[in-house]
Tab-separated table of N, CA and C and ligand atoms in Angstrom:
chain	number	residue	atom	x	y	z
A	1	MET	N	18.027	182.067	-57.541
A	1	MET	CA	17.561	180.701	-57.845
A	1	MET	C	17.558	179.862	-56.550
A	2	THR	N	16.520	179.063	-56.348
A	2	THR	CA	16.450	178.239	-55.139
A	2	THR	C	17.442	177.082	-55.238
A	3	GLU	N	17.828	176.600	-54.044
A	3	GLU	CA	18.863	175.562	-54.019
A	3	GLU	C	18.269	174.186	-54.301
A	4	LEU	N	19.003	173.433	-55.075
A	4	LEU	CA	18.566	172.087	-55.433
A	4	LEU	C	19.151	171.091	-54.431
A	5	GLN	N	18.303	170.214	-53.922
A	5	GLN	CA	18.769	169.157	-53.029
A	5	GLN	C	18.535	167.819	-53.719
A	6	VAL	N	19.502	166.925	-53.610
A	6	VAL	CA	19.305	165.570	-54.144
A	6	VAL	C	19.380	164.599	-52.974
A	7	ARG	N	18.377	163.739	-52.862
A	7	ARG	CA	18.360	162.747	-51.767
A	7	ARG	C	17.784	161.440	-52.288
A	8	ALA	N	18.043	160.391	-51.520
A	8	ALA	CA	17.477	159.078	-51.866
A	8	ALA	C	16.007	159.037	-51.439
A	9	ALA	N	15.175	158.475	-52.289
A	9	ALA	CA	13.749	158.332	-51.971
A	9	ALA	C	13.548	157.276	-50.894
A	10	THR	N	12.440	157.391	-50.191
A	10	THR	CA	12.018	156.363	-49.234
A	10	THR	C	10.647	155.846	-49.686
A	11	PRO	N	10.172	154.762	-49.082
A	11	PRO	CA	8.845	154.258	-49.476
A	11	PRO	C	7.747	155.316	-49.344
A	12	ALA	N	7.930	156.296	-48.454
A	12	ALA	CA	6.913	157.345	-48.288
A	12	ALA	C	6.795	158.231	-49.526
A	13	ASP	N	7.808	158.221	-50.373
A	13	ASP	CA	7.801	159.069	-51.570
A	13	ASP	C	7.136	158.406	-52.778
A	14	LEU	N	6.812	157.150	-52.629
A	14	LEU	CA	6.405	156.344	-53.767
A	14	LEU	C	5.251	156.924	-54.603
A	15	ASP	N	4.196	157.331	-53.954
A	15	ASP	CA	3.041	157.848	-54.711
A	15	ASP	C	3.402	159.127	-55.453
A	16	ALA	N	4.154	159.996	-54.769
A	16	ALA	CA	4.541	161.268	-55.399
A	16	ALA	C	5.431	161.005	-56.614
A	17	VAL	N	6.306	160.030	-56.509
A	17	VAL	CA	7.204	159.725	-57.620
A	17	VAL	C	6.411	159.172	-58.816
A	18	LEU	N	5.486	158.268	-58.538
A	18	LEU	CA	4.681	157.708	-59.638
A	18	LEU	C	3.856	158.795	-60.325
A	19	ALA	N	3.309	159.723	-59.537
A	19	ALA	CA	2.545	160.836	-60.126
A	19	ALA	C	3.475	161.746	-60.920
A	20	PHE	N	4.674	161.961	-60.400
A	20	PHE	CA	5.647	162.822	-61.079
A	20	PHE	C	6.025	162.245	-62.441
A	21	TRP	N	6.257	160.958	-62.493
A	21	TRP	CA	6.655	160.337	-63.764
A	21	TRP	C	5.581	160.508	-64.836
A	22	LYS	N	4.317	160.574	-64.408
A	22	LYS	CA	3.237	160.735	-65.402
A	22	LYS	C	3.368	162.062	-66.131
A	23	ILE	N	3.893	163.079	-65.446
A	23	ILE	CA	4.010	164.380	-66.127
A	23	ILE	C	5.414	164.658	-66.651
A	24	ALA	N	6.417	164.001	-66.089
A	24	ALA	CA	7.795	164.399	-66.423
A	24	ALA	C	8.584	163.367	-67.202
A	25	ALA	N	8.255	162.099	-67.055
A	25	ALA	CA	9.102	161.059	-67.665
A	25	ALA	C	8.689	160.809	-69.112
A	26	GLU	N	9.584	160.203	-69.853
A	26	GLU	CA	9.310	159.847	-71.248
A	26	GLU	C	8.746	158.432	-71.272
A	27	GLY	N	7.538	158.285	-71.802
A	27	GLY	CA	6.952	156.953	-71.922
A	27	GLY	C	6.694	156.322	-70.562
A	28	THR	N	6.454	155.028	-70.592
A	28	THR	CA	6.213	154.314	-69.341
A	28	THR	C	7.186	153.145	-69.253
A	29	SER	N	7.413	152.715	-68.034
A	29	SER	CA	8.272	151.561	-67.807
A	29	SER	C	7.416	150.416	-67.300
A	30	ILE	N	7.878	149.222	-67.523
A	30	ILE	CA	7.141	148.039	-67.076
A	30	ILE	C	7.008	148.001	-65.550
A	31	SER	N	7.879	148.727	-64.847
A	31	SER	CA	7.871	148.699	-63.374
A	31	SER	C	7.246	149.945	-62.755
A	32	ASP	N	6.535	150.746	-63.559
A	32	ASP	CA	5.951	151.997	-63.059
A	32	ASP	C	4.672	151.766	-62.262
A	33	ASP	N	4.777	151.061	-61.166
A	33	ASP	CA	3.630	150.956	-60.273
A	33	ASP	C	4.161	150.778	-58.856
A	34	SER	N	3.250	150.819	-57.892
A	34	SER	CA	3.678	150.798	-56.486
A	34	SER	C	4.542	149.581	-56.188
A	35	ASP	N	4.113	148.425	-56.669
A	35	ASP	CA	4.899	147.208	-56.408
A	35	ASP	C	6.285	147.307	-57.020
A	36	GLY	N	6.336	147.835	-58.231
A	36	GLY	CA	7.616	147.928	-58.937
A	36	GLY	C	8.600	148.819	-58.207
A	37	VAL	N	8.153	149.992	-57.788
A	37	VAL	CA	9.077	150.925	-57.131
A	37	VAL	C	9.383	150.447	-55.702
A	38	ALA	N	8.395	149.882	-55.032
A	38	ALA	CA	8.644	149.364	-53.679
A	38	ALA	C	9.703	148.255	-53.717
A	39	ARG	N	9.641	147.419	-54.736
A	39	ARG	CA	10.611	146.333	-54.878
A	39	ARG	C	12.016	146.891	-55.124
A	40	LEU	N	12.080	147.936	-55.926
A	40	LEU	CA	13.371	148.583	-56.178
A	40	LEU	C	13.967	149.087	-54.865
A	41	LEU	N	13.158	149.782	-54.075
A	41	LEU	CA	13.680	150.368	-52.827
A	41	LEU	C	14.019	149.299	-51.804
A	42	ALA	N	13.286	148.193	-51.833
A	42	ALA	CA	13.589	147.108	-50.894
A	42	ALA	C	14.929	146.459	-51.249
A	43	ARG	N	15.197	146.347	-52.539
A	43	ARG	CA	16.406	145.655	-52.980
A	43	ARG	C	17.627	146.561	-52.962
A	44	ASP	N	17.425	147.815	-53.302
A	44	ASP	CA	18.548	148.759	-53.452
A	44	ASP	C	18.060	150.118	-52.919
A	45	PRO	N	18.027	150.271	-51.598
A	45	PRO	CA	17.302	151.380	-50.969
A	45	PRO	C	17.772	152.776	-51.361
A	46	GLU	N	19.024	152.915	-51.780
A	46	GLU	CA	19.529	154.261	-52.093
A	46	GLU	C	19.459	154.557	-53.590
A	47	SER	N	18.774	153.719	-54.341
A	47	SER	CA	18.914	153.810	-55.798
A	47	SER	C	18.029	154.840	-56.475
A	48	LEU	N	16.949	155.224	-55.844
A	48	LEU	CA	16.051	156.196	-56.484
A	48	LEU	C	16.372	157.581	-55.931
A	49	LEU	N	16.942	158.418	-56.783
A	49	LEU	CA	17.381	159.742	-56.345
A	49	LEU	C	16.340	160.783	-56.751
A	50	LEU	N	16.037	161.659	-55.807
A	50	LEU	CA	15.056	162.722	-56.044
A	50	LEU	C	15.744	164.070	-55.969
A	51	ALA	N	15.424	164.950	-56.902
A	51	ALA	CA	15.880	166.338	-56.823
A	51	ALA	C	14.700	167.176	-56.341
A	52	GLU	N	14.960	168.004	-55.348
A	52	GLU	CA	13.895	168.835	-54.786
A	52	GLU	C	14.350	170.281	-54.710
A	53	GLU	N	13.382	171.171	-54.899
A	53	GLU	CA	13.595	172.593	-54.660
A	53	GLU	C	12.552	173.024	-53.654
A	54	GLU	N	13.005	173.507	-52.513
A	54	GLU	CA	12.101	173.895	-51.417
A	54	GLU	C	11.102	172.787	-51.116
A	55	GLY	N	11.604	171.568	-51.094
A	55	GLY	CA	10.757	170.436	-50.734
A	55	GLY	C	9.883	169.927	-51.859
A	56	GLU	N	9.906	170.600	-53.000
A	56	GLU	CA	9.061	170.161	-54.119
A	56	GLU	C	9.865	169.274	-55.064
A	57	LEU	N	9.254	168.158	-55.443
A	57	LEU	CA	9.934	167.210	-56.336
A	57	LEU	C	10.059	167.814	-57.734
A	58	VAL	N	11.292	167.934	-58.225
A	58	VAL	CA	11.501	168.512	-59.563
A	58	VAL	C	12.227	167.556	-60.507
A	59	GLY	N	12.774	166.461	-59.977
A	59	GLY	CA	13.472	165.536	-60.868
A	59	GLY	C	13.763	164.210	-60.201
A	60	THR	N	13.975	163.202	-61.047
A	60	THR	CA	14.306	161.863	-60.535
A	60	THR	C	15.338	161.190	-61.436
A	61	VAL	N	16.052	160.261	-60.848
A	61	VAL	CA	16.784	159.278	-61.640
A	61	VAL	C	16.913	158.017	-60.793
A	62	ILE	N	16.840	156.870	-61.437
A	62	ILE	CA	17.163	155.619	-60.751
A	62	ILE	C	18.606	155.281	-61.093
A	63	ALA	N	19.417	155.141	-60.041
A	63	ALA	CA	20.830	154.774	-60.201
A	63	ALA	C	20.976	153.388	-59.594
A	64	GLY	N	20.670	152.382	-60.377
A	64	GLY	CA	20.630	151.016	-59.869
A	64	GLY	C	21.969	150.308	-60.054
A	65	PHE	N	22.491	149.759	-58.963
A	65	PHE	CA	23.737	148.982	-59.045
A	65	PHE	C	23.435	147.575	-58.571
A	66	ASP	N	23.679	146.600	-59.436
A	66	ASP	CA	23.349	145.214	-59.082
A	66	ASP	C	24.586	144.430	-58.648
A	67	GLY	N	25.688	145.161	-58.432
A	67	GLY	CA	26.930	144.507	-58.046
A	67	GLY	C	27.822	144.228	-59.246
A	68	TRP	N	27.223	144.332	-60.424
A	68	TRP	CA	27.952	144.023	-61.653
A	68	TRP	C	28.005	145.240	-62.564
A	69	ARG	N	26.811	145.838	-62.769
A	69	ARG	CA	26.746	146.996	-63.644
A	69	ARG	C	25.888	148.094	-63.036
A	70	CYS	N	26.065	149.266	-63.611
A	70	CYS	CA	25.382	150.467	-63.120
A	70	CYS	C	24.341	150.888	-64.164
A	71	HIS	N	23.089	150.790	-63.801
A	71	HIS	CA	22.022	151.099	-64.760
A	71	HIS	C	21.260	152.353	-64.351
A	72	LEU	N	21.053	153.213	-65.303
A	72	LEU	CA	20.322	154.459	-65.068
A	72	LEU	C	18.959	154.377	-65.738
A	73	TYR	N	17.943	154.711	-64.972
A	73	TYR	CA	16.594	154.704	-65.508
A	73	TYR	C	15.859	155.943	-64.992
A	74	ARG	N	14.762	156.239	-65.662
A	74	ARG	CA	13.802	157.230	-65.160
A	74	ARG	C	14.428	158.591	-64.862
A	75	LEU	N	15.385	158.997	-65.729
A	75	LEU	CA	15.875	160.373	-65.629
A	75	LEU	C	14.742	161.278	-66.118
A	76	ALA	N	14.270	162.139	-65.251
A	76	ALA	CA	13.137	162.996	-65.617
A	76	ALA	C	13.176	164.279	-64.799
A	77	VAL	N	12.905	165.382	-65.464
A	77	VAL	CA	12.839	166.685	-64.802
A	77	VAL	C	11.494	167.308	-65.153
A	78	HIS	N	10.885	167.956	-64.187
A	78	HIS	CA	9.578	168.580	-64.426
A	78	HIS	C	9.662	169.488	-65.655
A	79	PRO	N	8.663	169.428	-66.543
A	79	PRO	CA	8.723	170.223	-67.775
A	79	PRO	C	8.962	171.715	-67.542
A	80	ASP	N	8.499	172.248	-66.415
A	80	ASP	CA	8.696	173.687	-66.141
A	80	ASP	C	10.065	174.001	-65.559
A	81	ARG	N	10.843	172.975	-65.277
A	81	ARG	CA	12.122	173.200	-64.582
A	81	ARG	C	13.322	172.737	-65.404
A	82	ARG	N	13.122	172.549	-66.667
A	82	ARG	CA	14.226	172.007	-67.481
A	82	ARG	C	15.228	173.094	-67.864
A	83	ARG	N	16.387	172.650	-68.292
A	83	ARG	CA	17.495	173.530	-68.718
A	83	ARG	C	17.987	174.401	-67.576
A	84	ARG	N	17.928	173.886	-66.374
A	84	ARG	CA	18.458	174.616	-65.224
A	84	ARG	C	19.476	173.780	-64.467
A	85	GLY	N	19.953	172.728	-65.094
A	85	GLY	CA	21.009	171.930	-64.484
A	85	GLY	C	20.531	170.773	-63.628
A	86	THR	N	19.217	170.585	-63.518
A	86	THR	CA	18.708	169.530	-62.623
A	86	THR	C	19.066	168.130	-63.138
A	87	GLY	N	18.860	167.923	-64.425
A	87	GLY	CA	19.199	166.611	-64.990
A	87	GLY	C	20.676	166.304	-64.804
A	88	GLY	N	21.508	167.289	-65.069
A	88	GLY	CA	22.950	167.102	-64.893
A	88	GLY	C	23.309	166.821	-63.441
A	89	ALA	N	22.646	167.525	-62.523
A	89	ALA	CA	22.929	167.312	-61.088
A	89	ALA	C	22.515	165.899	-60.667
A	90	LEU	N	21.401	165.421	-61.199
A	90	LEU	CA	20.961	164.059	-60.870
A	90	LEU	C	21.947	163.022	-61.401
A	91	LEU	N	22.423	163.248	-62.615
A	91	LEU	CA	23.393	162.287	-63.170
A	91	LEU	C	24.710	162.329	-62.387
A	92	ALA	N	25.111	163.516	-61.962
A	92	ALA	CA	26.342	163.608	-61.150
A	92	ALA	C	26.167	162.847	-59.835
A	93	ALA	N	24.998	162.975	-59.224
A	93	ALA	CA	24.741	162.257	-57.962
A	93	ALA	C	24.707	160.746	-58.200
A	94	ALA	N	24.101	160.351	-59.312
A	94	ALA	CA	24.048	158.923	-59.648
A	94	ALA	C	25.463	158.375	-59.843
A	95	GLU	N	26.271	159.119	-60.557
A	95	GLU	CA	27.641	158.658	-60.819
A	95	GLU	C	28.461	158.606	-59.534
A	96	ALA	N	28.229	159.556	-58.640
A	96	ALA	CA	28.944	159.533	-57.349
A	96	ALA	C	28.567	158.268	-56.580
A	97	ARG	N	27.288	157.914	-56.649
A	97	ARG	CA	26.842	156.670	-55.983
A	97	ARG	C	27.527	155.456	-56.603
A	98	PHE	N	27.515	155.391	-57.900
A	98	PHE	CA	28.124	154.244	-58.577
A	98	PHE	C	29.614	154.127	-58.225
A	99	THR	N	30.303	155.250	-58.279
A	99	THR	CA	31.740	155.231	-58.006
A	99	THR	C	32.006	154.748	-56.584
A	100	ALA	N	31.217	155.238	-55.643
A	100	ALA	CA	31.407	154.844	-54.242
A	100	ALA	C	31.188	153.340	-54.060
A	101	LEU	N	30.333	152.755	-54.905
A	101	LEU	CA	30.036	151.327	-54.795
A	101	LEU	C	31.000	150.465	-55.615
A	102	GLY	N	31.904	151.110	-56.323
A	102	GLY	CA	32.858	150.358	-57.143
A	102	GLY	C	32.417	150.176	-58.578
A	103	GLY	N	31.343	150.829	-58.965
A	103	GLY	CA	30.879	150.726	-60.345
A	103	GLY	C	31.863	151.374	-61.301
A	104	ARG	N	31.877	150.866	-62.531
A	104	ARG	CA	32.888	151.325	-63.492
A	104	ARG	C	32.326	152.004	-64.730
A	105	ARG	N	31.024	151.825	-64.988
A	105	ARG	CA	30.451	152.417	-66.200
A	105	ARG	C	28.954	152.556	-66.004
A	106	GLY	N	28.434	153.684	-66.409
A	106	GLY	CA	26.992	153.884	-66.340
A	106	GLY	C	26.347	153.532	-67.668
A	107	ASP	N	25.229	152.801	-67.608
A	107	ASP	CA	24.467	152.432	-68.816
A	107	ASP	C	23.078	153.052	-68.743
A	108	ALA	N	22.610	153.544	-69.874
A	108	ALA	CA	21.227	154.026	-69.927
A	108	ALA	C	20.592	153.544	-71.221
A	109	MET	N	19.313	153.217	-71.163
A	109	MET	CA	18.568	152.938	-72.387
A	109	MET	C	17.884	154.226	-72.795
A	110	VAL	N	18.127	154.645	-74.009
A	110	VAL	CA	17.598	155.927	-74.476
A	110	VAL	C	16.917	155.700	-75.813
A	111	LEU	N	15.677	156.107	-75.919
A	111	LEU	CA	14.949	155.909	-77.180
A	111	LEU	C	15.633	156.658	-78.315
A	112	ASP	N	15.718	156.010	-79.457
A	112	ASP	CA	16.373	156.647	-80.609
A	112	ASP	C	15.687	157.956	-80.996
A	113	ARG	N	14.361	158.012	-80.780
A	113	ARG	CA	13.648	159.221	-81.215
A	113	ARG	C	13.642	160.327	-80.144
A	114	ASN	N	14.195	160.069	-78.987
A	114	ASN	CA	14.129	161.044	-77.889
A	114	ASN	C	15.320	162.001	-77.958
A	115	GLU	N	15.221	162.946	-78.878
A	115	GLU	CA	16.361	163.841	-79.110
A	115	GLU	C	16.651	164.739	-77.922
A	116	LEU	N	15.604	165.106	-77.203
A	116	LEU	CA	15.791	165.913	-75.990
A	116	LEU	C	16.742	165.201	-75.022
A	117	ALA	N	16.472	163.930	-74.852
A	117	ALA	CA	17.323	163.138	-73.961
A	117	ALA	C	18.739	163.006	-74.512
A	118	HIS	N	18.856	162.862	-75.815
A	118	HIS	CA	20.204	162.713	-76.394
A	118	HIS	C	21.081	163.893	-76.006
A	119	HIS	N	20.515	165.114	-76.060
A	119	HIS	CA	21.294	166.310	-75.689
A	119	HIS	C	21.805	166.177	-74.255
A	120	ALA	N	20.892	165.807	-73.377
A	120	ALA	CA	21.251	165.761	-71.950
A	120	ALA	C	22.276	164.663	-71.672
A	121	TRP	N	22.090	163.489	-72.277
A	121	TRP	CA	23.047	162.404	-72.028
A	121	TRP	C	24.418	162.760	-72.601
A	122	ARG	N	24.423	163.322	-73.793
A	122	ARG	CA	25.717	163.694	-74.383
A	122	ARG	C	26.412	164.748	-73.534
A	123	ALA	N	25.631	165.733	-73.062
A	123	ALA	CA	26.224	166.803	-72.250
A	123	ALA	C	26.865	166.225	-70.993
A	124	ALA	N	26.328	165.118	-70.501
A	124	ALA	CA	26.878	164.491	-69.290
A	124	ALA	C	27.984	163.483	-69.616
A	125	GLY	N	28.313	163.346	-70.906
A	125	GLY	CA	29.451	162.488	-71.273
A	125	GLY	C	29.093	161.103	-71.759
A	126	TYR	N	27.804	160.810	-71.951
A	126	TYR	CA	27.372	159.478	-72.420
A	126	TYR	C	27.314	159.477	-73.942
A	127	ALA	N	27.502	158.320	-74.528
A	127	ALA	CA	27.434	158.184	-75.981
A	127	ALA	C	26.815	156.840	-76.323
A	128	PRO	N	26.087	156.770	-77.449
A	128	PRO	CA	25.457	155.495	-77.828
A	128	PRO	C	26.490	154.481	-78.310
A	129	GLU	N	26.148	153.208	-78.160
A	129	GLU	CA	26.974	152.129	-78.709
A	129	GLU	C	26.088	151.378	-79.703
A	130	PRO	N	26.094	151.785	-80.972
A	130	PRO	CA	25.107	151.258	-81.933
A	130	PRO	C	25.275	149.794	-82.269
A	131	GLN	N	26.356	149.179	-81.830
A	131	GLN	CA	26.545	147.751	-82.132
A	131	GLN	C	25.675	146.854	-81.256
A	132	TRP	N	24.999	147.447	-80.214
A	132	TRP	CA	24.158	146.654	-79.320
A	132	TRP	C	22.696	146.885	-79.633
A	133	SER	N	21.866	145.853	-79.435
A	133	SER	CA	20.416	146.002	-79.449
A	133	SER	C	19.894	145.515	-78.111
A	134	ARG	N	18.686	145.921	-77.795
A	134	ARG	CA	18.071	145.451	-76.560
A	134	ARG	C	17.276	144.182	-76.865
A	135	TRP	N	17.537	143.111	-76.168
A	135	TRP	CA	16.811	141.843	-76.342
A	135	TRP	C	15.966	141.628	-75.092
A	136	VAL	N	14.676	141.386	-75.289
A	136	VAL	CA	13.799	141.274	-74.126
A	136	VAL	C	12.906	140.035	-74.197
A	137	LYS	N	12.461	139.623	-73.027
A	137	LYS	CA	11.430	138.588	-72.916
A	137	LYS	C	10.567	138.965	-71.711
A	138	HIS	N	9.283	139.046	-71.906
A	138	HIS	CA	8.394	139.361	-70.788
A	138	HIS	C	8.196	138.110	-69.943
A	139	LEU	N	8.370	138.233	-68.649
A	139	LEU	CA	8.397	137.060	-67.776
A	139	LEU	C	7.035	136.692	-67.212
A	140	ASP	N	6.027	137.553	-67.427
A	140	ASP	CA	4.725	137.259	-66.829
A	140	ASP	C	3.680	136.904	-67.877
A	141	ASP	N	4.107	136.575	-69.077
A	141	ASP	CA	3.126	136.226	-70.126
A	141	ASP	C	2.616	134.801	-69.947
B	1	LIG	C1	16.341	164.900	-70.431
B	1	LIG	C2	16.039	165.772	-69.200
B	1	LIG	C3	16.031	164.898	-67.967
B	1	LIG	C4	17.122	166.841	-69.057
B	1	LIG	O1	16.910	167.525	-67.833
B	1	LIG	P1	17.374	169.046	-67.631
B	1	LIG	O2	17.242	169.367	-66.205
B	1	LIG	O3	16.658	169.924	-68.585
B	1	LIG	O4	18.898	168.967	-68.044
B	1	LIG	P2	20.016	170.035	-67.680
B	1	LIG	O5	19.409	171.377	-67.456
B	1	LIG	O6	20.874	169.474	-66.607
B	1	LIG	O7	20.811	170.074	-69.044
B	1	LIG	C5	22.160	169.635	-69.102
B	1	LIG	C6	22.657	169.862	-70.512
B	1	LIG	O8	21.993	168.989	-71.399
B	1	LIG	C7	21.843	169.646	-72.653
B	1	LIG	N1	20.407	169.833	-72.900
B	1	LIG	C8	19.391	169.533	-72.063
B	1	LIG	N2	18.209	169.821	-72.656
B	1	LIG	C9	18.497	170.285	-73.886
B	1	LIG	C10	17.702	170.758	-74.970
B	1	LIG	N3	16.354	170.816	-74.895
B	1	LIG	N4	18.335	171.179	-76.082
B	1	LIG	C11	19.682	171.184	-76.178
B	1	LIG	N5	20.494	170.754	-75.162
B	1	LIG	C12	19.901	170.313	-74.052
B	1	LIG	C13	22.520	170.987	-72.533
B	1	LIG	O9	23.877	170.843	-72.908
B	1	LIG	C14	22.398	171.236	-71.060
B	1	LIG	O10	23.359	172.125	-70.557
B	1	LIG	P3	23.102	173.715	-70.730
B	1	LIG	O11	21.690	173.989	-70.301
B	1	LIG	O12	24.134	174.304	-69.811
B	1	LIG	O13	23.318	174.013	-72.170
B	1	LIG	C15	14.672	166.485	-69.374
B	1	LIG	O14	14.645	167.148	-70.615
B	1	LIG	C16	13.494	165.547	-69.292
B	1	LIG	O15	12.979	165.258	-68.216
B	1	LIG	N6	13.011	165.048	-70.459
B	1	LIG	C17	11.850	164.158	-70.488
B	1	LIG	C18	12.174	162.801	-69.900
B	1	LIG	C19	13.281	162.122	-70.676
B	1	LIG	O16	13.268	162.087	-71.900
B	1	LIG	N7	14.237	161.559	-69.926
B	1	LIG	C20	15.349	160.810	-70.492
B	1	LIG	C21	14.970	159.396	-70.658
B	1	LIG	S1	16.281	158.463	-71.388
C-alpha cells in the first residue's frame, strides 16, 4: 500500500480542492468557491488539510480553529479510496492541530441522513448531541 501524507493546503491547491469536493464531498457548502477557500486560507492558513498518495489528492478535511472552538468541515475521501484509513488519518491530523492550538473539543455538522459519515465519525470517537439544532441566517440576502 502506498504511503499517505497529510499536509496543509496552500492557495496553489485551491482549484484541485474545489474539483475534488465535486466528486468526493457530501453536498455543497456555502463557501465552496475560490473566494470562500481563499478566505479560509488567508485567515487560518493551516486549516485545510490534504491527504495525498504519491502526490495525488485522496482526501480533505477543514480543521478550523477560531480561538474559541474547533470546527471540522469538508471531511471527504475519494470514492475509490475509502475504507483504507484515510478519513481516520485526516481526523487524527485535525485533532493534533486542535490540541496543539489549545482546542478542547472538535465539532462537526453531519447530515442526519448521511449514514456513511456516521460510521466514520463514530469510529473516530464523535457522537451526536441531539439537544442542539443548527440555527442559520444568510448574510448576503
Ligand atoms: C466519511 C468518509 C470521509 C470516511 O472516509 P474513509 O477514508 O472511508 O474512512 P476510514 O477508512 O478512515 O474509516 C474509518 C472507520 O470508519 C468506519 N467506516 C467508514 N466507512 C464505513 C462504512 N461505509 N461502513 C461502515 N463503517 C465505516 C469504520 O469503522 C472504519 O474503520 P475500519 O475500516 O477499520 O472498519 C468517506 O466515506 C467520504 O468521503 N464520504 C463522503 C463525504 C462525507 O459524507 N463526508 C462526511 C461529511 S460530514
